[in-house]
Short mmCIF file of C-alpha atoms and ligand atoms in Angstrom, two decimals:
data_model
loop_
_atom_site.label_atom_id
_atom_site.label_comp_id
_atom_site.label_asym_id
_atom_site.label_seq_id
_atom_site.Cartn_x
_atom_site.Cartn_y
_atom_site.Cartn_z
CA MET T 1 82.18 48.71 144.71
CA GLU T 2 83.48 51.96 143.05
CA ASN T 3 80.31 53.74 144.52
CA ALA T 4 78.39 52.39 147.27
CA GLU T 5 76.04 53.84 147.21
CA GLU T 6 75.20 51.78 144.00
CA LEU T 7 73.08 48.26 144.38
CA PHE T 8 74.85 45.48 143.66
CA ARG T 9 73.73 43.79 140.03
CA VAL T 10 73.16 39.61 139.49
CA ALA T 11 73.76 37.35 136.73
CA VAL T 12 73.10 33.38 136.95
CA ILE T 13 75.65 32.05 134.15
CA GLY T 14 73.71 28.57 133.60
CA SER T 15 70.02 27.84 132.70
CA GLY T 16 70.27 24.56 134.06
CA ASN T 17 67.99 22.53 136.51
CA TRP T 18 70.15 23.92 139.08
CA GLY T 19 71.08 27.51 137.70
CA SER T 20 67.41 28.03 136.69
CA VAL T 21 66.38 27.23 140.48
CA ALA T 22 69.00 29.40 141.98
CA ALA T 23 67.97 32.49 139.38
CA LYS T 24 64.51 31.99 141.19
CA LEU T 25 65.89 31.74 144.66
CA ILE T 26 68.05 34.89 143.81
CA ALA T 27 65.31 36.74 141.91
CA SER T 28 62.72 36.60 145.11
CA ASN T 29 65.75 37.69 147.40
CA THR T 30 66.82 41.14 144.70
CA VAL T 31 63.19 42.28 144.79
CA LYS T 32 62.81 42.30 148.11
CA GLN T 33 65.91 43.47 149.86
CA SER T 34 66.96 47.21 148.63
CA MET T 35 70.98 46.48 147.94
CA PHE T 36 70.26 44.30 144.55
CA HIS T 37 69.00 45.69 141.63
CA ASP T 38 65.71 43.48 141.48
CA GLU T 39 66.82 42.45 138.30
CA VAL T 40 68.33 39.18 137.11
CA ARG T 41 70.42 38.11 134.02
CA MET T 42 69.86 34.38 133.76
CA TRP T 43 72.58 33.19 130.58
CA VAL T 44 71.23 30.33 128.63
CA PHE T 45 73.36 27.81 125.88
CA GLU T 46 70.81 28.73 123.73
CA GLU T 47 69.27 25.87 122.14
CA THR T 48 65.87 24.94 119.81
CA LEU T 49 63.15 23.19 121.12
CA PRO T 50 61.31 20.97 119.37
CA ASN T 51 58.58 23.10 119.08
CA GLY T 52 61.00 25.31 116.66
CA ARG T 53 60.87 27.83 120.00
CA LYS T 54 64.24 28.90 120.96
CA LEU T 55 65.00 28.27 124.83
CA SER T 56 65.53 32.31 126.06
CA GLU T 57 62.50 33.56 124.29
CA THR T 58 60.77 30.71 125.72
CA ILE T 59 61.36 31.15 129.51
CA ASN T 60 60.97 35.22 128.88
CA GLN T 61 57.97 34.93 127.56
CA GLU T 62 56.51 32.06 129.99
CA ASN T 63 59.07 32.57 133.00
CA GLU T 64 59.91 29.29 133.19
CA ASN T 65 62.72 27.28 132.16
CA VAL T 66 60.08 24.32 129.86
CA LYS T 67 63.16 22.52 129.23
CA TYR T 68 65.33 22.15 132.35
CA LEU T 69 62.87 23.04 134.84
CA PRO T 70 58.86 22.39 133.66
CA GLY T 71 56.22 23.60 135.49
CA ILE T 72 58.18 26.57 138.07
CA LYS T 73 57.82 30.04 137.62
CA LEU T 74 61.25 31.94 137.90
CA GLY T 75 59.88 35.60 138.67
CA SER T 76 58.95 38.21 136.39
CA ASN T 77 62.49 39.78 137.15
CA VAL T 78 64.48 36.92 135.65
CA VAL T 79 65.35 37.80 132.33
CA ALA T 80 67.36 35.38 130.10
CA ASP T 81 70.09 36.01 128.11
CA PRO T 82 71.57 33.60 125.22
CA ASP T 83 74.67 36.74 124.68
CA LEU T 84 76.98 35.82 127.41
CA LEU T 85 78.65 38.78 127.31
CA ASN T 86 75.79 40.78 126.88
CA SER T 87 74.28 38.88 130.70
CA VAL T 88 77.48 39.99 132.71
CA LYS T 89 77.08 43.90 131.58
CA GLU T 90 77.75 46.17 134.55
CA VAL T 91 77.15 43.33 136.77
CA ASN T 92 79.28 42.99 140.64
CA MET T 93 78.43 39.56 141.66
CA LEU T 94 78.61 36.33 139.22
CA VAL T 95 76.51 33.24 139.84
CA PHE T 96 78.65 30.43 137.98
CA VAL T 97 76.12 26.87 137.62
CA THR T 98 77.04 24.99 134.48
CA PRO T 99 77.89 21.72 134.22
CA HIS T 100 81.79 22.03 134.92
CA GLN T 101 83.10 20.74 131.61
CA PHE T 102 82.10 23.92 130.38
CA VAL T 103 83.41 26.63 132.86
CA GLU T 104 87.26 26.58 131.15
CA GLY T 105 85.44 27.70 127.68
CA ILE T 106 82.64 30.33 129.37
CA CYS T 107 85.74 31.84 131.46
CA LYS T 108 87.81 32.19 128.23
CA ARG T 109 85.02 34.37 126.95
CA LEU T 110 84.11 36.61 130.06
CA VAL T 111 88.01 37.06 130.43
CA GLY T 112 88.40 41.13 129.97
CA ASN T 113 84.79 41.54 129.47
CA ILE T 114 83.23 41.91 133.23
CA ARG T 115 83.54 44.10 136.03
CA PRO T 116 86.75 44.79 137.37
CA ASP T 117 85.19 44.71 140.91
CA ALA T 118 83.02 41.89 140.76
CA GLU T 119 82.55 39.03 142.63
CA ALA T 120 81.75 35.58 141.87
CA ILE T 121 80.26 32.61 143.61
CA SER T 122 80.00 29.08 142.26
CA LEU T 123 77.20 26.42 142.55
CA ILE T 124 79.39 23.96 140.57
CA LYS T 125 80.65 20.42 141.82
CA GLY T 126 83.57 19.15 140.20
CA MET T 127 87.16 19.56 139.18
CA GLU T 128 89.61 20.08 136.17
CA VAL T 129 93.31 18.43 136.26
CA LYS T 130 95.78 20.10 135.08
CA THR T 131 99.68 19.12 133.80
CA GLU T 132 100.37 20.70 137.30
CA GLY T 133 97.78 19.02 139.42
CA PRO T 134 94.04 19.40 140.44
CA CYS T 135 92.49 22.71 139.83
CA MET T 136 88.90 23.18 141.62
CA ILE T 137 86.62 25.06 139.81
CA SER T 138 86.59 28.28 141.77
CA LYS T 139 90.25 28.90 141.80
CA LEU T 140 89.86 28.29 137.79
CA ILE T 141 87.44 31.11 138.19
CA SER T 142 89.45 33.22 140.21
CA GLU T 143 92.56 32.71 138.67
CA MET T 144 91.07 33.30 134.65
CA LEU T 145 88.99 36.41 135.74
CA SER T 146 90.93 38.05 138.53
CA VAL T 147 88.15 37.60 141.03
CA ASN T 148 87.39 36.30 144.57
CA CYS T 149 85.40 33.48 144.49
CA CYS T 150 83.44 31.84 147.14
CA VAL T 151 81.53 28.79 146.24
CA LEU T 152 77.93 27.55 147.59
CA MET T 153 77.68 23.50 147.69
CA GLY T 154 74.68 21.46 150.01
CA ALA T 155 71.71 18.91 150.23
CA ASN T 156 70.14 20.43 147.17
CA ILE T 157 68.57 17.98 144.89
CA ALA T 158 67.99 21.41 142.28
CA ASN T 159 63.29 20.12 141.98
CA GLU T 160 62.79 19.98 146.02
CA ILE T 161 63.59 22.98 146.46
CA ALA T 162 62.00 24.71 142.92
CA VAL T 163 58.94 23.38 145.43
CA GLU T 164 60.16 25.51 148.07
CA LYS T 165 60.98 22.34 150.45
CA PHE T 166 63.17 23.46 153.25
CA SER T 167 66.95 22.40 152.47
CA GLU T 168 70.41 24.09 153.71
CA ALA T 169 73.12 25.25 152.06
CA THR T 170 77.09 26.31 152.75
CA ILE T 171 78.62 29.02 151.77
CA GLY T 172 82.65 28.32 151.07
CA TYR T 173 84.98 31.62 152.17
CA ARG T 174 88.84 32.10 151.77
CA GLN T 175 89.04 35.46 153.95
CA ASP T 176 86.46 38.23 152.42
CA LYS T 177 83.76 36.98 155.17
CA GLU T 178 82.04 40.26 154.03
CA ALA T 179 81.49 39.06 150.76
CA ALA T 180 80.25 35.67 151.93
CA GLN T 181 77.45 37.02 154.12
CA ARG T 182 76.69 39.45 151.00
CA TRP T 183 76.04 35.79 149.12
CA ALA T 184 74.17 34.26 151.71
CA ARG T 185 72.06 37.59 151.87
CA LEU T 186 70.98 37.10 147.99
CA PHE T 187 70.40 32.68 148.84
CA SER T 188 68.83 32.66 152.00
CA THR T 189 65.02 32.50 151.67
CA PRO T 190 62.49 30.79 154.92
CA TYR T 191 62.89 27.28 152.89
CA PHE T 192 66.59 27.88 151.97
CA LEU T 193 68.82 28.19 154.86
CA VAL T 194 72.46 28.75 154.10
CA SER T 195 74.97 29.32 156.50
CA ALA T 196 78.86 29.62 155.69
CA VAL T 197 82.35 28.79 156.53
CA PRO T 198 86.08 29.96 156.03
CA ASP T 199 87.31 26.39 154.19
CA VAL T 200 86.29 27.28 150.35
CA GLU T 201 88.14 23.99 149.18
CA GLY T 202 86.27 21.55 151.95
CA VAL T 203 83.02 22.80 151.01
CA GLU T 204 84.07 22.65 147.17
CA LEU T 205 85.51 19.50 147.73
CA CYS T 206 83.32 17.62 149.46
CA GLY T 207 80.04 18.72 146.75
CA THR T 208 82.29 17.28 144.40
CA LEU T 209 83.25 14.46 145.63
CA LYS T 210 80.03 13.03 146.83
CA ASN T 211 79.24 12.60 143.16
CA VAL T 212 81.79 10.21 142.66
CA VAL T 213 80.09 8.21 145.64
CA ALA T 214 76.63 8.47 144.21
CA ILE T 215 77.95 6.67 141.16
CA ALA T 216 79.16 3.72 143.65
CA ALA T 217 75.74 4.02 145.43
CA GLY T 218 73.98 3.91 142.48
CA LEU T 219 75.81 0.74 141.02
CA VAL T 220 74.91 -1.06 145.12
CA ASP T 221 70.96 0.39 144.12
CA GLY T 222 71.20 -1.92 140.82
CA LEU T 223 72.51 -4.96 142.38
CA ASP T 224 69.76 -4.59 144.62
CA MET T 225 72.34 -4.77 147.32
CA GLY T 226 69.96 -3.39 150.32
CA ASN T 227 69.88 -0.65 152.15
CA ASN T 228 73.17 -2.02 154.50
CA THR T 229 75.65 -2.42 151.67
CA LYS T 230 74.53 0.96 150.11
CA ALA T 231 75.02 2.42 154.13
CA ALA T 232 78.51 1.00 154.14
CA ILE T 233 79.54 2.26 150.69
CA MET T 234 78.51 5.90 151.56
CA ARG T 235 80.46 5.53 154.51
CA ILE T 236 83.38 4.17 153.04
CA GLY T 237 82.71 7.37 150.34
CA LEU T 238 82.78 9.90 152.91
CA ARG T 239 86.02 8.71 154.72
CA GLU T 240 87.82 8.75 150.83
CA MET T 241 86.12 12.20 150.42
CA LYS T 242 87.63 13.49 153.98
CA ALA T 243 91.26 11.79 153.20
CA PHE T 244 91.69 13.01 149.59
CA SER T 245 90.37 16.34 151.14
CA LYS T 246 92.91 16.73 153.17
CA LEU T 247 95.73 15.16 151.27
CA LEU T 248 95.18 17.92 148.60
CA PHE T 249 94.63 20.95 151.32
CA SER T 250 95.99 20.37 154.60
CA SER T 251 93.81 23.64 155.66
CA VAL T 252 90.51 21.54 155.09
CA LYS T 253 88.41 21.33 158.44
CA ASP T 254 86.93 17.63 159.53
CA SER T 255 84.11 20.25 160.61
CA THR T 256 82.78 21.08 157.12
CA PHE T 257 82.47 17.73 157.05
CA PHE T 258 79.32 17.86 159.09
CA GLU T 259 77.51 20.74 157.27
CA SER T 260 74.84 20.73 154.85
CA CYS T 261 77.81 20.26 151.75
CA GLY T 262 79.26 17.33 153.30
CA VAL T 263 77.24 14.40 155.42
CA ALA T 264 74.15 15.86 154.32
CA ASP T 265 74.43 15.78 150.40
CA LEU T 266 76.10 13.00 150.26
CA ILE T 267 73.32 11.08 151.80
CA THR T 268 70.93 13.47 149.42
CA THR T 269 72.85 12.41 146.11
CA CYS T 270 72.90 8.88 146.78
CA LEU T 271 69.49 8.98 147.53
CA GLY T 272 67.63 11.01 145.27
CA GLY T 273 70.07 12.34 142.90
CA ARG T 274 71.11 11.91 138.78
CA ASN T 275 74.46 10.13 139.10
CA ARG T 276 72.78 7.71 141.71
CA ARG T 277 69.34 6.92 138.70
CA VAL T 278 71.73 6.45 135.72
CA ALA T 279 74.53 4.42 137.61
CA GLU T 280 71.52 2.14 138.45
CA ALA T 281 70.62 1.78 135.09
CA PHE T 282 73.70 1.28 134.64
CA ALA T 283 74.39 -1.50 136.29
CA ARG T 284 70.85 -3.11 135.90
CA SER T 285 72.37 -3.53 132.25
CA GLY T 286 75.35 -5.54 133.65
CA GLY T 287 77.59 -2.70 132.36
CA LYS T 288 76.55 -3.35 128.73
CA ARG T 289 75.35 0.54 128.11
CA SER T 290 77.41 3.27 128.14
CA PHE T 291 77.14 6.44 130.88
CA ASP T 292 76.87 8.36 127.66
CA GLU T 293 74.20 6.81 126.41
CA LEU T 294 72.67 6.29 129.37
CA GLU T 295 72.50 9.67 130.31
CA THR T 296 71.41 11.06 127.10
CA GLU T 297 68.37 9.00 127.43
CA LEU T 298 67.72 9.11 131.12
CA LEU T 299 68.43 13.32 131.53
CA GLN T 300 67.06 14.84 128.16
CA GLY T 301 69.88 17.08 127.68
CA GLN T 302 70.99 17.57 131.76
CA LYS T 303 74.54 15.92 132.84
CA LEU T 304 76.19 13.77 135.17
CA GLN T 305 79.04 15.24 136.74
CA GLY T 306 80.24 12.19 138.77
CA VAL T 307 81.83 10.23 135.72
CA SER T 308 83.80 12.83 135.00
CA THR T 309 84.77 13.72 138.20
CA ALA T 310 85.85 9.69 138.61
CA LYS T 311 88.22 10.15 136.34
CA GLU T 312 89.41 13.30 137.34
CA VAL T 313 89.80 11.78 140.35
CA TYR T 314 91.31 8.17 139.21
CA GLU T 315 93.78 10.88 137.23
CA VAL T 316 95.15 12.32 140.58
CA LEU T 317 95.47 9.39 142.86
CA ARG T 318 97.63 7.51 139.30
CA ASN T 319 99.95 10.59 139.48
CA ARG T 320 100.43 10.62 143.23
CA GLY T 321 100.39 6.79 143.33
CA TRP T 322 97.78 6.77 146.10
CA GLN T 323 95.50 3.92 143.79
CA SER T 324 95.39 2.23 146.30
CA LEU T 325 94.84 4.37 149.46
CA PHE T 326 91.28 5.18 147.77
CA PRO T 327 89.89 1.78 146.74
CA LEU T 328 86.65 3.12 146.39
CA PHE T 329 87.38 5.97 144.27
CA THR T 330 89.74 4.57 141.84
CA THR T 331 86.95 1.04 141.62
CA VAL T 332 84.54 3.75 140.53
CA HIS T 333 86.39 4.91 137.75
CA GLU T 334 87.29 1.55 136.10
CA ILE T 335 83.76 0.11 136.28
CA SER T 336 82.50 3.51 134.72
CA ILE T 337 84.87 2.60 131.93
CA GLY T 338 84.33 -0.70 131.24
CA LEU T 339 87.48 -2.37 132.77
CA LEU T 340 85.63 -3.45 136.03
CA PRO T 341 81.97 -5.14 136.02
CA PRO T 342 79.66 -3.50 137.92
CA THR T 343 79.70 -6.13 141.31
CA ALA T 344 83.22 -5.00 141.74
CA ILE T 345 81.89 -2.15 143.61
CA VAL T 346 81.09 -5.00 146.72
CA GLU T 347 84.16 -7.15 146.11
CA TYR T 348 84.92 -6.17 149.83
CA SER T 349 88.19 -7.67 150.73
CA GLU T 350 89.93 -6.04 149.10
CA HIS T 351 88.65 -2.94 150.15
CA ALA T 352 88.77 -3.72 153.45
CA ARG T 353 92.63 -4.55 153.10
CA ASN T 354 93.14 -1.20 151.65
CA LEU T 355 91.58 0.58 153.57
CA ASN T 356 93.74 -0.72 157.31
CA LEU T 357 96.46 1.56 154.52
CA LEU T 358 94.39 4.19 154.19
CA GLN T 359 93.97 4.77 157.81
CA GLY T 360 97.85 4.14 158.76
CA ALA T 361 98.67 6.40 155.29
CA VAL T 362 96.56 9.82 156.96
CA GLN T 363 95.71 11.16 159.63
CA LEU T 364 91.34 10.00 160.21
CA HIS T 365 90.65 10.97 163.99
N1 NAI H 1 70.16 19.64 139.48
C1 NAI H 1 70.69 20.16 140.47
O1 NAI H 1 70.07 19.36 141.66
C2 NAI H 1 72.19 19.86 140.90
C3 NAI H 1 72.88 20.36 140.58
N2 NAI H 1 74.41 21.20 140.87
C4 NAI H 1 75.50 20.99 140.13
O2 NAI H 1 75.50 22.54 139.28
C5 NAI H 1 76.03 22.43 138.22
C6 NAI H 1 75.30 22.58 136.77
O3 NAI H 1 73.80 21.55 137.07
P1 NAI H 1 72.49 22.02 136.87
O4 NAI H 1 72.19 23.65 136.58
O5 NAI H 1 71.76 21.09 137.74
O6 NAI H 1 72.52 22.05 134.56
P2 NAI H 1 72.17 20.60 133.60
O7 NAI H 1 72.58 19.08 134.26
O8 NAI H 1 70.98 20.99 133.99
O9 NAI H 1 73.03 20.47 132.47
C7 NAI H 1 72.76 21.36 131.50
C8 NAI H 1 73.15 22.27 131.25
O10 NAI H 1 74.24 22.63 130.46
C9 NAI H 1 73.85 23.30 129.46
N3 NAI H 1 74.53 23.01 128.34
C10 NAI H 1 74.98 22.05 127.13
N4 NAI H 1 76.06 22.38 126.74
C11 NAI H 1 76.87 23.00 127.19
C12 NAI H 1 78.01 23.76 126.75
N5 NAI H 1 78.66 23.57 125.64
N6 NAI H 1 78.31 25.04 127.08
C13 NAI H 1 77.43 25.41 128.23
N7 NAI H 1 76.43 25.15 128.98
C14 NAI H 1 76.10 24.25 128.04
C15 NAI H 1 72.98 22.97 128.94
O11 NAI H 1 72.16 24.25 128.35
C16 NAI H 1 71.78 23.45 130.32
O12 NAI H 1 71.57 24.45 130.72
C17 NAI H 1 76.55 20.91 138.66
O13 NAI H 1 77.80 20.90 138.63
C18 NAI H 1 75.82 19.84 138.91
O14 NAI H 1 76.72 18.90 139.66
C19 NAI H 1 74.40 21.39 142.50
C20 NAI H 1 73.23 21.14 143.26
C21 NAI H 1 72.46 20.85 142.41
O1 13P H 2 74.52 18.05 143.44
C1 13P H 2 72.90 17.27 143.73
C2 13P H 2 72.46 17.53 145.17
O2 13P H 2 72.74 18.11 146.29
C3 13P H 2 72.03 16.66 142.64
O3 13P H 2 73.16 15.63 142.43
P1 13P H 2 72.69 14.70 141.17
O4 13P H 2 73.85 15.85 140.57
O5 13P H 2 73.33 13.61 141.14
O6 13P H 2 71.53 14.89 140.90
#
């Protein structure tokens, strides 16, 4: 901070389902804690609603995101702003929470337009694949904007937190424990318990990869395979999440998988998430309807992350010759592009053979 007396000022970049809940959580804290400026700006990707009104105007008039989080008041100190650069003016705490495919474009517009002492946190579950290899979203933000970027992930179905049902979340940080503690103060409420671990890649990869497993869980639901099969898919998926994370970053800690961002997020997403829901509909259509079409029909503007993440993971696996080590991740992608039928998710003989390979290749225990 340039001036020790100065209050921290927050902007939420994104106003979808989770973005709106994040703004509500934060706004409930900034009014109570003297270190923060009360006002929370929320950047809105502007759209016109069916009634002809602008989304940002409606949010400000009704204090509610009528499209992405209907029925929930955000707090009168949340100010929606469709102007990205204006929304970050004077802000030194930037909260990124958009679908992952839009982050790079947003950061390009922010370059040179944020405070030099700004800090960031990413709530975004996803990754990018560059020619030089995979790039986590927090790294993209950090490198493009020259800011320190923590992550916050967890078992956090937004609609449940919106109605203040108890849940937990995990902050991943690199070195700056003080920044992580400040983020924890900004997000924590009695119904939203936040802890911090020094494993940014581990936390972010958990949040990212569980979306691929959730697609597999949804396929199993759509095939009416039952709970044992779904539990098996979750177990195999967790194992691949851990192996993939550790192959990419040897620093990733086993203990991270037992935090909210790990096994807890995997469970909640496989039981009640959007990726699961759309994958179930895909399997029920016998793979005849596309994920894109089902996303539009079922989510009404909200975005799936699992299908594109499966593609990104597949690219990494193909580039490194690791496909046979990750049968579940590979199969999810091949099903999602129509190369395999949905039933391929439960063709176990191949999985079992490959899982033995995986055990040999990676130190899992
Ligand atoms: N919804 C949830 O329960 C949770 C979501 N997340 C993660 O948070 C991130 C954001 O998700 P949500 O807030 O749920 O968003 P969402 O799925 O509701 O996405 C829609 C948002 O994308 C915006 N958008 C559409 N086109 C755009 C464009 N071209 N450029 C920029 N923005 C555009 C829309 O205006 C809207 O705000 C994702 O990575 C998701 O995985 C994490 C935890 C929980
Ligand atoms: O990340 C989530 C819960 O933590 C939400 O998952 P979905 O995007 O599948 O709804």
